[in-house]
Coordinates of C-alpha atoms and ligand atoms in Angstrom, one line a residue:
X1 CA -7.8 5.3 0.0
X2 CA -11.3 4.8 -1.3
X3 CA -11.8 2.3 -4.1
X4 CA -13.7 3.2 -7.2
X5 CA -15.1 0.8 -9.8
X6 CA -17.4 1.2 -12.8
X7 CA -18.7 -0.9 -15.7
X8 CA -20.5 -0.2 -19.0
X9 CA -21.5 -2.9 -21.5
X10 CA -24.0 -5.6 -22.2
X11 CA -23.8 -7.5 -18.9
X12 CA -25.7 -6.6 -15.7
X13 CA -23.5 -3.9 -14.2
X14 CA -24.5 -4.0 -10.5
X15 CA -23.1 -7.5 -9.7
X16 CA -19.8 -6.7 -11.5
X17 CA -19.4 -3.4 -9.7
X18 CA -20.4 -4.9 -6.3
X19 CA -17.8 -7.7 -6.7
X20 CA -15.3 -5.1 -7.8
X21 CA -16.0 -3.1 -4.6
X22 CA -15.4 -6.3 -2.5
X23 CA -12.0 -6.6 -4.2
X24 CA -11.2 -2.9 -3.5
X25 CA -12.5 -2.9 0.0
X26 CA -9.0 -3.0 1.4
X27 CA -8.7 0.6 0.2
X28 CA -11.4 1.8 2.6
X29 CA -14.5 0.3 4.3
X30 CA -16.4 3.1 6.0
X31 CA -19.3 3.1 3.6
X32 CA -20.1 2.0 0.0
X33 CA -22.5 2.9 -2.8
X34 CA -23.4 2.2 -6.4
X35 CA -25.4 4.2 -8.9
X36 CA -26.9 2.1 -11.8
X37 CA -28.3 3.4 -15.0
X38 CA -31.4 1.5 -16.1
X39 CA -32.9 3.1 -19.2
X40 CA -34.2 6.5 -18.1
X41 CA -33.5 5.9 -14.4
X42 CA -30.3 6.5 -12.5
X43 CA -30.8 4.5 -9.3
X44 CA -28.7 5.1 -6.2
X45 CA -27.9 2.6 -3.5
X46 CA -25.7 3.7 -0.5
X47 CA -25.0 2.3 2.9
X48 CA -22.6 3.1 5.7
X49 CA -20.2 0.3 6.8
X50 CA -18.9 -2.5 4.7
X51 CA -19.8 -3.5 1.1
X52 CA -21.8 -6.4 2.6
X53 CA -24.2 -3.8 4.1
X54 CA -24.7 -2.3 0.7
X55 CA -25.3 -5.8 -0.8
X56 CA -27.9 -6.7 1.8
X57 CA -29.7 -3.4 1.3
X58 CA -29.6 -3.6 -2.5
X59 CA -31.0 -7.2 -2.5
X60 CA -34.4 -5.7 -1.7
X61 CA -34.4 -3.5 -4.7
X62 CA -34.2 -3.7 -8.5
X63 CA -30.6 -3.2 -9.4
X64 CA -30.8 -3.9 -13.1
X65 CA -28.9 -1.8 -15.6
X66 CA -26.0 -2.0 -18.1
X67 CA -23.9 0.8 -16.6
X68 CA -22.9 1.5 -13.0
X69 CA -20.4 3.3 -10.9
X70 CA -19.4 2.2 -7.3
X71 CA -17.3 3.4 -4.4
X72 CA -16.0 2.1 -1.1
X73 CA -15.0 4.9 1.1
X74 CA -12.3 5.9 3.6
X75 CA -13.7 9.0 5.1
X76 CA -11.8 12.3 4.8
X77 CA -14.5 14.9 4.9
X78 CA -17.7 14.1 6.8
X79 CA -18.8 11.1 8.9
X80 CA -19.0 7.6 7.4
X81 CA -22.8 7.6 7.1
X82 CA -25.3 6.9 4.3
X83 CA -25.5 10.5 3.1
X84 CA -21.7 11.0 2.8
X85 CA -21.3 7.7 1.0
X86 CA -20.5 8.0 -2.7
X87 CA -21.8 8.3 -5.5
X88 CA -23.1 11.8 -5.2
X89 CA -26.0 13.1 -7.4
X90 CA -26.4 16.5 -9.1
X91 CA -29.4 18.4 -7.8
X92 CA -31.6 17.2 -10.7
X93 CA -30.3 13.6 -10.2
X94 CA -29.2 13.3 -13.8
X95 CA -25.5 12.9 -13.1
X96 CA -23.7 10.9 -10.4
X97 CA -20.0 11.0 -9.5
X98 CA -17.6 8.8 -7.5
X99 CA -14.3 10.2 -6.4
X100 CA -11.0 9.0 -4.7
X101 CA -8.8 11.8 -3.5
X102 CA -9.2 15.2 -1.8
X103 CA -10.5 18.4 -3.4
X104 CA -8.4 21.0 -1.5
X105 CA -10.3 24.0 -2.6
X106 CA -13.7 22.5 -2.1
X107 CA -14.8 25.1 0.4
X108 CA -14.3 28.0 -2.0
X109 CA -16.0 26.0 -4.8
X110 CA -18.8 25.1 -2.5
X111 CA -19.5 28.6 -1.5
X112 CA -19.5 29.7 -5.1
X113 CA -21.9 26.9 -6.2
X114 CA -24.2 27.8 -3.3
X115 CA -24.5 31.3 -4.7
X116 CA -25.4 29.8 -8.0
X117 CA -28.3 28.0 -6.3
X118 CA -26.9 24.5 -5.8
X119 CA -27.9 22.7 -2.6
X120 CA -25.6 20.3 -0.9
X121 CA -26.7 17.1 0.7
X122 CA -23.4 15.8 2.1
X123 CA -20.4 17.1 4.0
X124 CA -18.0 15.7 1.5
X125 CA -15.5 17.5 -0.7
X126 CA -16.6 15.3 -3.6
X127 CA -20.1 16.8 -3.9
X128 CA -18.6 20.0 -5.3
X129 CA -17.4 18.1 -8.3
X130 CA -20.8 16.9 -9.4
X131 CA -22.4 20.3 -9.0
X132 CA -19.5 22.0 -10.7
X133 CA -19.7 19.6 -13.7
X134 CA -23.5 20.1 -13.8
X135 CA -23.2 23.9 -13.6
X136 CA -20.6 24.1 -16.4
X137 CA -22.5 21.7 -18.6
X138 CA -25.8 23.5 -18.3
X139 CA -24.3 27.0 -18.5
X140 CA -22.4 26.4 -21.7
X141 CA -24.6 23.6 -23.1
X142 CA -21.6 21.2 -23.2
X143 CA -21.2 17.5 -23.4
X144 CA -20.3 15.7 -20.2
X145 CA -16.6 15.0 -21.3
X146 CA -16.1 18.7 -22.1
X147 CA -17.8 19.8 -18.9
X148 CA -15.6 17.5 -16.9
X149 CA -12.5 18.8 -18.7
X150 CA -13.4 22.4 -18.0
X151 CA -14.5 21.7 -14.4
X152 CA -11.1 20.1 -13.6
X153 CA -9.4 23.4 -14.4
X154 CA -11.0 24.8 -11.3
X155 CA -10.1 21.9 -9.0
X156 CA -7.1 21.8 -6.8
X157 CA -6.1 18.5 -5.2
X158 CA -6.1 14.9 -6.0
X159 CA -8.8 13.0 -7.8
X160 CA -9.8 9.8 -9.6
X161 CA -13.4 10.2 -10.7
X162 CA -16.0 8.5 -12.8
X163 CA -19.1 10.3 -14.0
X164 CA -22.3 8.6 -15.1
X165 CA -25.2 10.5 -16.7
X166 CA -28.8 9.8 -17.8
X167 CA -28.3 12.0 -20.9
X168 CA -25.4 9.8 -22.2
X169 CA -26.4 6.3 -21.2
X170 CA -23.8 4.7 -23.4
X171 CA -20.9 6.6 -21.9
X172 CA -18.8 6.9 -18.7
X173 CA -16.3 9.7 -18.2
X174 CA -13.3 9.3 -16.0
X175 CA -10.3 11.4 -15.0
X176 CA -7.4 11.3 -12.7
X177 CA -4.7 13.4 -11.0
X178 CA -2.5 11.9 -8.2
X179 CA -5.1 9.1 -7.5
X180 CA -4.9 6.0 -9.6
X181 CA -7.3 4.9 -12.3
X182 CA -7.1 1.9 -14.7
X183 CA -9.3 1.3 -17.7
X184 CA -10.1 -2.3 -18.6
X185 CA -11.0 -3.0 -22.2
X186 CA -13.5 -5.9 -22.1
X187 CA -13.8 -8.7 -24.7
X188 CA -17.4 -7.9 -25.6
X189 CA -17.1 -4.2 -26.4
X190 CA -17.5 -3.4 -22.7
X191 CA -15.4 -1.3 -20.4
X192 CA -14.3 -1.3 -16.8
X193 CA -12.8 1.5 -14.7
X194 CA -11.2 0.9 -11.3
X195 CA -8.6 2.2 -8.8
X196 CA -6.5 -0.8 -9.5
X197 CA -6.6 -3.8 -11.7
X198 CA -8.0 -6.2 -9.1
X199 CA -11.7 -5.8 -10.0
X200 CA -10.9 -6.0 -13.8
X201 CA -8.6 -9.1 -14.0
X202 CA -11.5 -11.5 -13.9
X203 CA -12.9 -10.1 -17.2
X204 CA -10.0 -8.9 -19.2
X205 CA -6.2 -8.6 -19.1
X206 CA -6.1 -5.6 -21.5
X207 CA -5.7 -2.4 -19.5
X208 CA -4.7 1.3 -19.9
X209 CA -3.3 3.1 -16.9
X210 CA -4.4 6.7 -17.0
X211 CA -1.8 9.4 -16.5
X212 CA -2.2 12.5 -14.4
X213 CA -4.7 15.1 -15.8
X214 CA -6.0 12.6 -18.4
X215 CA -9.6 12.1 -19.1
X216 CA -11.0 8.8 -20.5
X217 CA -14.3 8.5 -22.2
X218 CA -15.6 5.0 -22.6
X219 CA -18.4 4.9 -25.1
X220 CA -20.3 1.8 -26.3
X221 CA -20.5 3.2 -29.8
X222 CA -17.2 5.0 -30.1
X223 CA -14.9 2.9 -27.9
X224 CA -12.2 4.4 -25.6
X225 CA -10.9 7.9 -26.1
X226 CA -8.3 9.6 -24.0
X227 CA -7.4 13.3 -23.9
X228 CA -5.7 15.5 -21.4
X229 CA -7.2 18.5 -19.7
X230 CA -5.5 20.7 -22.3
X231 CA -7.8 18.9 -24.8
X232 CA -5.0 17.0 -26.7
X233 CA -6.1 13.6 -27.8
X234 CA -3.8 10.7 -26.6
X235 CA -3.3 7.3 -28.1
X236 CA -4.3 4.7 -25.4
X237 CA -1.3 2.6 -24.4
X238 CA -2.8 -0.8 -23.9
X239 CA -0.9 -3.1 -21.5
X240 CA -1.4 -6.8 -20.6
X241 CA -1.9 -7.6 -17.0
X242 CA 0.4 -10.3 -15.7
X243 CA -1.6 -10.9 -12.5
X244 CA -3.7 -14.1 -12.1
X245 CA -7.1 -14.2 -10.5
X246 CA -6.1 -16.8 -7.9
X247 CA -3.7 -14.4 -6.4
X248 CA -6.6 -12.3 -5.3
X249 CA -8.5 -15.1 -3.5
X250 CA -7.9 -16.3 0.0
X251 CA -6.9 -19.8 -1.2
X252 CA -8.3 -21.7 1.8
X253 CA -6.9 -19.4 4.4
X254 CA -9.2 -17.8 6.9
X255 CA -7.7 -14.3 6.3
X256 CA -5.7 -12.6 3.5
X257 CA -3.1 -11.7 6.2
X258 CA -2.5 -15.3 7.1
X259 CA -2.4 -16.3 3.5
X260 CA 0.1 -13.5 2.7
X261 CA 2.3 -14.5 5.7
X262 CA 2.4 -18.1 4.5
X263 CA 3.2 -16.9 0.9
X264 CA 6.5 -15.5 2.0
X265 CA 8.7 -18.4 0.9
X266 CA 7.3 -18.0 -2.5
X267 CA 7.1 -14.2 -2.6
X268 CA 10.8 -14.0 -1.6
X269 CA 11.7 -16.6 -4.1
X270 CA 9.8 -14.6 -6.8
X271 CA 11.6 -11.5 -5.7
X272 CA 15.0 -13.3 -6.1
X273 CA 14.2 -15.0 -9.4
X274 CA 16.6 -14.1 -12.1
X275 CA 18.4 -11.7 -9.9
X276 CA 21.2 -13.8 -8.4
X277 CA 23.1 -16.9 -9.0
X278 CA 25.5 -18.2 -6.4
X279 CA 27.1 -20.8 -8.7
X280 CA 28.0 -18.2 -11.3
X281 CA 28.6 -15.6 -8.6
X282 CA 26.5 -12.7 -9.7
X283 CA 23.6 -10.5 -8.4
X284 CA 21.8 -8.0 -10.6
X285 CA 18.7 -5.8 -10.2
X286 CA 18.4 -5.2 -13.9
X287 CA 16.0 -2.2 -13.6
X288 CA 18.8 -0.4 -11.7
X289 CA 21.9 -1.5 -13.5
X290 CA 22.3 1.7 -15.5
X291 CA 22.1 3.7 -12.3
X292 CA 24.5 1.8 -10.1
X293 CA 27.5 4.0 -10.9
X294 CA 25.4 7.0 -10.1
X295 CA 24.4 5.4 -6.8
X296 CA 28.0 4.6 -5.9
X297 CA 29.1 8.1 -6.8
X298 CA 26.1 9.8 -5.2
X299 CA 26.7 12.1 -2.3
X300 CA 23.9 10.3 -0.5
X301 CA 21.2 7.8 -1.1
X302 CA 18.0 9.2 0.4
X303 CA 15.3 6.6 0.9
X304 CA 11.7 8.0 1.3
X305 CA 8.8 5.9 2.5
X306 CA 6.0 5.6 5.0
X307 CA 4.9 3.0 7.6
X308 CA 6.1 -0.5 7.0
X309 CA 8.0 0.5 3.9
X310 CA 9.9 3.0 6.0
X311 CA 10.9 0.2 8.3
X312 CA 12.2 -1.8 5.3
X313 CA 14.2 1.4 4.3
X314 CA 15.9 1.4 7.7
X315 CA 17.0 -2.2 7.2
X316 CA 18.3 -1.1 3.8
X317 CA 20.3 1.7 5.5
X318 CA 22.1 -0.7 7.8
X319 CA 22.9 -3.1 4.9
X320 CA 23.9 -0.5 2.2
X321 CA 26.1 1.5 4.6
X322 CA 27.8 -1.5 6.1
X323 CA 28.3 -3.5 2.9
X324 CA 28.7 -0.8 0.2
X325 CA 29.9 2.1 2.4
X326 CA 27.6 4.5 0.8
X327 CA 26.0 7.2 2.9
X328 CA 22.2 6.5 3.3
X329 CA 19.6 8.6 4.9
X330 CA 16.1 7.4 5.6
X331 CA 13.2 9.9 5.7
X332 CA 9.5 9.8 6.4
X333 CA 8.2 11.0 3.1
X334 CA 5.6 13.2 4.8
X335 CA 8.3 15.1 6.7
X336 CA 10.8 15.2 3.9
X337 CA 8.4 16.9 1.5
X338 CA 7.5 19.7 3.8
X339 CA 10.8 20.5 5.5
X340 CA 12.6 22.2 2.6
X341 CA 15.3 19.5 2.4
X342 CA 18.7 20.2 0.9
X343 CA 18.8 18.1 -2.3
X344 CA 21.0 18.4 -5.3
X345 CA 21.8 16.6 -8.6
X346 CA 24.4 14.6 -6.6
X347 CA 21.7 12.9 -4.6
X348 CA 19.8 9.7 -5.5
X349 CA 16.4 9.5 -3.9
X350 CA 14.8 6.1 -3.7
X351 CA 11.1 5.6 -2.9
X352 CA 9.9 2.4 -1.4
X353 CA 6.2 1.7 -1.6
X354 CA 4.1 -1.4 -1.8
X355 CA 1.1 0.3 -3.4
X356 CA 3.2 2.7 -5.4
X357 CA 0.4 5.2 -4.8
X358 CA 1.2 6.7 -1.3
X359 CA 0.6 10.4 -1.7
X360 CA 3.4 11.6 0.6
X361 CA 6.0 9.3 -1.0
X362 CA 5.0 10.3 -4.5
X363 CA 5.1 14.0 -3.5
X364 CA 8.6 13.5 -1.9
X365 CA 9.8 12.0 -5.2
X366 CA 8.4 14.8 -7.2
X367 CA 10.1 17.3 -5.0
X368 CA 13.4 15.5 -5.3
X369 CA 13.0 15.4 -9.1
X370 CA 12.3 19.1 -9.2
X371 CA 15.7 19.7 -7.4
X372 CA 17.5 17.6 -10.0
X373 CA 18.0 14.4 -8.0
X374 CA 17.9 11.1 -9.7
X375 CA 14.7 9.3 -8.5
X376 CA 14.4 5.5 -8.2
X377 CA 11.6 3.3 -7.0
X378 CA 11.0 0.0 -5.3
X379 CA 7.3 -0.9 -5.7
X380 CA 5.1 -3.9 -5.6
X381 CA 2.2 -2.8 -7.7
X382 CA 3.1 -2.9 -11.3
X383 CA 2.2 0.2 -13.3
X384 CA 1.6 2.2 -10.1
X385 CA 2.1 6.0 -10.1
X386 CA 5.5 5.8 -8.3
X387 CA 6.8 3.2 -10.7
X388 CA 5.9 5.5 -13.6
X389 CA 7.3 8.7 -12.3
X390 CA 10.7 7.3 -11.4
X391 CA 13.8 7.4 -13.6
X392 CA 14.3 3.7 -13.0
X393 CA 13.5 1.1 -10.4
X394 CA 12.6 -2.5 -9.6
X395 CA 9.5 -4.4 -8.6
X396 CA 9.3 -6.5 -5.5
X397 CA 7.2 -9.2 -7.2
X398 CA 5.4 -10.1 -3.9
X399 CA 2.1 -10.4 -5.7
X400 CA -1.1 -8.6 -4.7
X401 CA -1.2 -7.8 -1.0
X402 CA -4.8 -7.5 0.1
X403 CA -4.5 -7.6 3.9
X404 CA -4.3 -4.1 5.1
X405 CA -1.3 -4.9 7.4
X406 CA 1.7 -5.3 5.2
X407 CA 3.6 -8.6 5.5
X408 CA 5.0 -10.2 2.4
X409 CA 5.5 -6.8 0.8
X410 CA 7.9 -5.9 3.7
X411 CA 10.0 -9.0 3.3
X412 CA 10.1 -8.5 -0.5
X413 CA 11.3 -4.9 0.0
X414 CA 14.0 -6.1 2.4
X415 CA 15.0 -8.7 -0.1
X416 CA 15.4 -6.1 -2.9
X417 CA 17.4 -3.9 -0.6
X418 CA 19.7 -6.7 0.4
X419 CA 20.4 -7.5 -3.3
X420 CA 20.9 -3.8 -3.9
X421 CA 23.4 -3.6 -1.0
X422 CA 25.3 -6.6 -2.3
X423 CA 25.3 -5.5 -5.9
X424 CA 26.6 -2.0 -5.0
X425 CA 29.2 -3.5 -2.6
X426 CA 30.5 -5.9 -5.3
X427 CA 30.7 -3.2 -7.9
X428 CA 32.4 -0.8 -5.6
X429 CA 34.8 -3.5 -4.3
X430 CA 33.8 -3.1 -0.6
X431 CA 33.1 -6.8 -0.1
X432 CA 35.6 -9.7 -0.5
X433 CA 34.8 -12.3 -3.2
X434 CA 34.5 -15.0 -0.6
X435 CA 32.1 -13.0 1.6
X436 CA 30.1 -12.1 -1.5
X437 CA 29.7 -15.7 -2.6
X438 CA 28.9 -16.8 0.9
X439 CA 26.1 -14.3 1.1
X440 CA 24.7 -15.2 -2.3
X441 CA 24.5 -18.8 -1.2
X442 CA 22.9 -17.8 2.1
X443 CA 20.3 -15.6 0.3
X444 CA 19.3 -18.5 -1.9
X445 CA 18.5 -20.5 1.2
X446 CA 16.2 -17.9 2.7
X447 CA 12.9 -19.0 1.1
X448 CA 13.5 -22.5 2.6
X449 CA 14.4 -21.1 6.0
X450 CA 11.2 -18.9 6.0
X451 CA 9.3 -22.1 5.4
X452 CA 11.0 -23.6 8.5
X453 CA 10.0 -20.5 10.6
X454 CA 6.4 -20.9 9.5
X455 CA 6.3 -24.4 11.0
X456 CA 6.4 -22.6 14.5
X457 CA 2.9 -21.3 13.9
X458 CA 1.2 -23.5 16.5
X459 CA 3.9 -22.6 19.1
X460 CA 3.4 -18.9 18.3
X461 CA -0.3 -19.3 18.6
X462 CA 0.1 -20.7 22.2
X463 CA 2.4 -17.8 23.1
X464 CA -0.1 -15.3 21.6
X465 CA -2.8 -16.7 23.9
X466 CA -0.8 -15.6 27.0
X467 CA -0.5 -12.0 25.8
X468 CA -3.7 -11.4 24.0
X469 CA -5.0 -9.3 26.9
X470 CA -1.9 -7.2 27.5
X471 CA -2.6 -3.5 27.3
X472 CA 1.0 -2.6 26.1
X473 CA 3.9 -4.3 24.5
X474 CA 7.6 -3.4 23.9
X475 CA 9.7 -4.6 21.0
X476 CA 13.5 -4.5 21.2
X477 CA 16.2 -5.1 18.7
X478 CA 19.7 -3.9 17.8
X479 CA 21.3 -3.2 14.4
X480 CA 19.2 -4.3 11.5
X481 CA 16.9 -6.0 14.0
X482 CA 15.9 -2.6 15.4
X483 CA 13.7 -1.9 12.3
X484 CA 12.3 -5.4 12.8
X485 CA 11.3 -4.4 16.3
X486 CA 9.6 -1.3 14.9
X487 CA 7.8 -3.4 12.4
X488 CA 6.7 -5.9 15.0
X489 CA 5.2 -3.2 17.2
X490 CA 3.4 -1.6 14.2
X491 CA 1.9 -4.9 13.2
X492 CA 0.6 -5.5 16.7
X493 CA -0.9 -2.0 17.2
X494 CA -2.5 -1.7 13.8
X495 CA -4.4 -5.0 13.9
X496 CA -4.9 -5.8 17.6
X497 CA -5.2 -2.1 18.9
X498 CA -2.7 -3.0 21.7
X499 CA -0.4 -0.1 22.3
X500 CA 3.1 -1.2 21.3
X501 CA 6.5 0.5 20.8
X502 CA 9.6 -0.6 19.1
X503 CA 13.0 0.5 20.5
X504 CA 16.7 0.0 19.9
X505 CA 17.3 -2.4 22.8
X506 CA 19.9 -0.2 24.4
X507 CA 17.6 2.9 24.3
X508 CA 15.3 1.1 26.7
X509 CA 17.4 2.4 29.6
X510 CA 16.7 6.0 28.5
X511 CA 13.0 6.0 29.4
X512 CA 10.9 2.9 28.4
X513 CA 12.4 0.8 31.2
X514 CA 10.1 2.8 33.5
X515 CA 7.1 1.0 31.9
X516 CA 8.4 -2.5 32.7
X517 CA 6.6 -4.6 35.3
X518 CA 5.2 -8.1 35.5
X519 CA 2.4 -7.2 33.0
X520 CA 4.6 -5.9 30.2
X521 CA 5.5 -8.4 27.4
X522 CA 8.8 -7.5 25.9
X523 CA 9.5 -9.1 22.5
X524 CA 13.2 -9.2 21.8
X525 CA 15.1 -10.2 18.7
X526 CA 18.1 -11.9 20.3
X527 CA 19.6 -13.9 17.4
X528 CA 23.4 -14.8 17.2
X529 CA 25.5 -12.0 15.8
X530 CA 27.6 -9.0 16.8
X531 CA 25.3 -7.6 19.4
X532 CA 24.1 -10.8 20.9
X533 CA 25.8 -10.4 24.2
X534 CA 24.6 -6.8 24.5
X535 CA 21.0 -7.9 23.8
X536 CA 21.4 -10.6 26.4
X537 CA 22.3 -7.9 28.9
X538 CA 19.2 -6.0 27.9
X539 CA 17.1 -9.1 28.5
X540 CA 18.5 -9.3 32.0
X541 CA 17.6 -5.7 32.6
X542 CA 14.0 -6.5 31.7
X543 CA 13.9 -9.7 33.8
X544 CA 15.3 -7.8 36.8
X545 CA 12.1 -5.7 36.6
X546 CA 9.9 -8.7 36.2
X547 CA 9.0 -8.0 32.6
X548 CA 8.0 -11.0 30.4
X549 CA 10.5 -11.9 27.7
X550 CA 9.4 -13.4 24.4
X551 CA 12.7 -13.9 22.5
X552 CA 13.3 -14.7 18.8
X553 CA 16.5 -16.7 19.0
X554 CA 18.8 -18.7 16.7
X555 CA 18.0 -22.4 16.6
X556 CA 19.9 -24.2 19.4
X557 CA 20.4 -21.1 21.6
X558 CA 20.6 -22.1 25.2
X559 CA 21.6 -18.9 26.9
X560 CA 18.5 -16.8 26.2
X561 CA 16.3 -19.9 26.7
X562 CA 17.2 -19.9 30.3
X563 CA 16.2 -16.3 30.9
X564 CA 13.2 -15.9 28.6
X565 CA 9.6 -16.8 29.4
X566 CA 9.2 -18.0 25.8
X567 CA 11.5 -18.5 22.9
X568 CA 10.8 -18.8 19.2
X569 CA 13.6 -20.3 17.2
X570 CA 14.6 -19.3 13.7
X571 CA 17.2 -21.1 11.6
X572 CA 20.7 -19.8 11.7
X573 CA 21.6 -17.3 9.0
X574 CA 24.0 -14.5 8.2
X575 CA 23.3 -11.5 10.4
X576 CA 22.5 -9.4 7.4
X577 CA 19.6 -11.7 6.6
X578 CA 18.1 -12.0 10.1
X579 CA 15.4 -9.4 9.4
X580 CA 13.9 -11.7 6.7
X581 CA 13.4 -14.5 9.2
X582 CA 12.9 -12.7 12.5
X583 CA 10.0 -10.7 11.1
X584 CA 7.8 -13.8 10.4
X585 CA 7.1 -14.9 14.0
X586 CA 6.3 -11.3 14.9
X587 CA 3.7 -11.2 12.0
X588 CA 2.2 -14.4 13.3
X589 CA 2.1 -13.2 16.9
X590 CA 0.2 -10.1 15.9
X591 CA -2.2 -12.1 13.7
X592 CA -3.1 -14.6 16.4
X593 CA -3.4 -11.9 19.1
X594 CA -5.7 -9.8 16.9
X595 CA -7.8 -12.8 16.1
X596 CA -8.1 -13.7 19.8
X597 CA -9.2 -10.2 20.6
X598 CA -11.9 -10.4 18.0
X599 CA -10.4 -7.8 15.7
X600 CA -10.9 -7.6 12.0
X601 CA -7.5 -8.7 10.9
X602 CA -7.7 -7.9 7.2
X603 CA -9.5 -4.6 7.7
X604 CA -8.4 -2.9 10.9
X605 CA -10.4 0.1 12.0
X606 CA -9.5 3.5 10.6
X607 CA -7.0 2.1 8.1
X608 CA -6.8 1.7 4.4
X609 CA -4.2 -0.1 2.3
X610 CA -3.4 2.6 -0.2
X611 CA -2.9 6.0 1.4
X612 CA -3.6 8.3 -1.5
X613 CA -4.3 11.3 0.7
X614 CA -1.7 13.2 2.7
Ligands
LIG701 C1 1.4 -1.2 7.7 C2 1.2 -0.6 6.4 C3 1.4 0.8 6.2 C4 2.1 1.0 4.8 C5 2.2 2.5 4.5 C6 2.9 2.8 3.2 O1 1.1 -2.5 7.8 O2 0.8 -1.3 5.5 O3 2.2 1.4 7.2 O4 3.3 0.4 4.8 O5 0.9 3.1 4.4 O6 2.3 2.2 2.1 P1 3.0 1.9 0.8 O7 4.1 0.9 1.0 O8 2.0 1.4 -0.1 O9 3.6 3.2 0.3

């Protein structure tokens, strides 16, 4: 949450930072601001609302300068107005700071700083940082890097910060703890700093991911230096970015979400690449191979995640328990970390996270590690915090997901979990060779089948038009389609603001059925499989109460077609793989409904892509 970006070098800094903020806007879009150093002057531009507001405002001013820091905010402390927008100035306006994270002891620090004579302009927690650094620097006559280092010893909470100062115009100082920060090493002796690599990729592929409690000083004369808050110098570990710039563009689609939905045949294919071969009869998640025995022998696999990733985890639970007969528990990371869970060395804890930065998921992992459990990760963002703290893991390879509502990351997570379940089952001997081979073949066909589902887009758009004004919606599914129902409901509520709930179809009788009348659309996953007949009965129960049925069915189904108001067909596949296909129409339905309601599909209100605060 919140995106930070900074540049120092020979180029004009403002346009680079502004463009970077647009790329990071998915992390927060309540307000935006940039501070630019132009010779003796440190000029500040801040506006509430989107980065576009800041851009329009700044156009009327001189934004020249070779160093700048910028921020796009997801408000935690204080309203999203101009004053609370970052950067924040020191009282003498010689230093400015941007910050992503939460300073938990800000109130204590603030009170102390007020007694030292500092005045506060904003309601943010961040402002204490700039005054604290300023206070320490002046009191002890220190350089900015040293003042930052000492200041951070007083700070509790999470931070990724960048400090710019008039006194050191050739230098930016950055630090992180529990919030991500990447340093880009430019090709012209210039440097970039950002919450993730997306604002950097256009200029350089050489990056350094900062570790917790590390401070980076980028200096036009001295280059990059990294040290920790204990003042030990570190050798920067330079990595090469694999990402391509085109992956960050809309590529002709009206919205990132639509592009990402349509990318799924490719993203699933990329996720499968090199991990299975039906002809040769093998499946392998190489990052986890050394841990498979441990997983098979584990007392339990505990999967921790949030939101959409938690739904993917539930699909994983169905598949791993059924195929590999290993006990799986799925936990909301935010609950797990605070409820004093019983964890031992015999447990394997797996985190699932698109961003790899979700604060609760990271903290849940750290807790599990402290209790001796093996910790594994399934992440999309390469080099993210979760991928670096885990003992081992594998990437989903879905490519950058910019739309705030998760789509292709979900199907990639489910793909990895499906491979994991199969691999464990094969190793453990809980699946017959013929069933194993049949599933491998079927998985290889999934990208092509997803392509088929996407062809229903115009049918889905027409259905969406009928329900765009519905105040409520219910999603039903059974077995591994139950998490698909949860995910369908989440997609609808987060981007269209229609209240929606997902339920196991049979649970409907225990309460939600009271809500059903002629105005209630009920989206049901009613594909062929073990519970088909039971889902058909549930559909009848809805129809008996005049509810509207929109059913996802297997191609050629006639039974449900007769009962439902609308059907969306998906190609026939093995029951285990239905979540990968049935999710797609639900994503498209939400997309079209949100669009028809005039909602901002890519940046829904109050949300941010990367939830780095708890
Ligand atoms: C919903 C959505 C969120 C995320 C959740 C976890 O569309 O995107 O619910 O799934 O915030 O994020 P990650 O997967 O980055 O840990």
